[in-house]
Short mmCIF file of C-alpha atoms in Angstrom, two decimals:
data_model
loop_
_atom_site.label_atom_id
_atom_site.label_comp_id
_atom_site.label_asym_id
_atom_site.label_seq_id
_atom_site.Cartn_x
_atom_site.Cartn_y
_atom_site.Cartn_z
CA UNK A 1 16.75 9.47 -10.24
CA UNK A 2 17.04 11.53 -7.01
CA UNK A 3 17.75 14.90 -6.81
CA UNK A 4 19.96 17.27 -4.68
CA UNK A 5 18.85 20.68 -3.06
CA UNK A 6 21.51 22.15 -5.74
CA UNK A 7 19.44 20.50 -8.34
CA UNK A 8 16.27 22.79 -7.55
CA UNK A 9 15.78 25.75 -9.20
CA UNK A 10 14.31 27.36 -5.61
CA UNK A 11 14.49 25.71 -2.25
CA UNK A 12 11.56 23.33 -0.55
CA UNK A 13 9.41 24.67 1.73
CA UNK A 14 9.04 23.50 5.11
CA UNK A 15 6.08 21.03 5.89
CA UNK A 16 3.09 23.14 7.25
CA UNK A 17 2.68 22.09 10.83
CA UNK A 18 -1.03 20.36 10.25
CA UNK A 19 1.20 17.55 8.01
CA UNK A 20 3.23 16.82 10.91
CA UNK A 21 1.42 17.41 14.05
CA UNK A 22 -0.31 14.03 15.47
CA UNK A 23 -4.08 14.50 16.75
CA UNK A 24 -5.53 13.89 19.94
CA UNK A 25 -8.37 11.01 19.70
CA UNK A 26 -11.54 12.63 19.11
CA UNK A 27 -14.28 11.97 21.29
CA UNK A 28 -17.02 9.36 21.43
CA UNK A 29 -20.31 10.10 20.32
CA UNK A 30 -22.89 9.40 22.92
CA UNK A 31 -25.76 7.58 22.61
CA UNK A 32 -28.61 10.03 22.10
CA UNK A 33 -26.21 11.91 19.12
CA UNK A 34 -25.45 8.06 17.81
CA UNK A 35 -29.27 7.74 17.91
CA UNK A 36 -30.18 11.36 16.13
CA UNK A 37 -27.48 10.31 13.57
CA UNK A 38 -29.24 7.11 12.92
CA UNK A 39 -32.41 8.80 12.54
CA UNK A 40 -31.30 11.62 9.95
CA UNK A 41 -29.42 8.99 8.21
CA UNK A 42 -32.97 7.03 7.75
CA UNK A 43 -34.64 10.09 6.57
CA UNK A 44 -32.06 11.23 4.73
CA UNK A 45 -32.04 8.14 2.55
CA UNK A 46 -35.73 7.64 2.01
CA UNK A 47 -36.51 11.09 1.03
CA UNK A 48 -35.94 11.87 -2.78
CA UNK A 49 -32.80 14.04 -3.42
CA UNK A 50 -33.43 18.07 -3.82
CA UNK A 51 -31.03 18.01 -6.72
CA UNK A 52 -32.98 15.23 -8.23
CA UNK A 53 -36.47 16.25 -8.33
CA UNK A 54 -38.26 18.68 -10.85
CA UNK A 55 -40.45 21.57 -9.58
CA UNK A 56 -42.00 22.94 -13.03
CA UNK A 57 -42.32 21.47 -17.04
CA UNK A 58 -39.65 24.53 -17.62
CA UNK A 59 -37.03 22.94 -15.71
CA UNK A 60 -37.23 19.76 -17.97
CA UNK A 61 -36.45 21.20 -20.84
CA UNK A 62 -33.14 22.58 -19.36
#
């Protein structure tokens, strides 16, 4: 079923401009940043998580 403007109760707004506007190609990384990425991406997913690990008997019982 479609609907009219006349069918609305208040008007539709118009689409925000970051909807519509088209974006320029972002850059390339480089190599050292693709390289730093790489290497807090390994670390990152050997270390245990912060959220995950327990500092105190107290925080077990929680």
């Amino acid at each position: 079923m479609s609907t009219s403007t006349h069918d609305r109760a208040y008007p539709e707004p118009a689409a925000h401009p970051n909807w519509t506007t088209r974006r320029t190609a972002t850059r390339p990384l480089t190599p050292a940043q693709q390289q730093r990425n790489r290497e807090a991406l390994l670390l990152a997913q050997h270390k245990p998580s912060p959220r995950r690990t327990r500092k105190n008997s107290t925080e077990a019982a929680r």
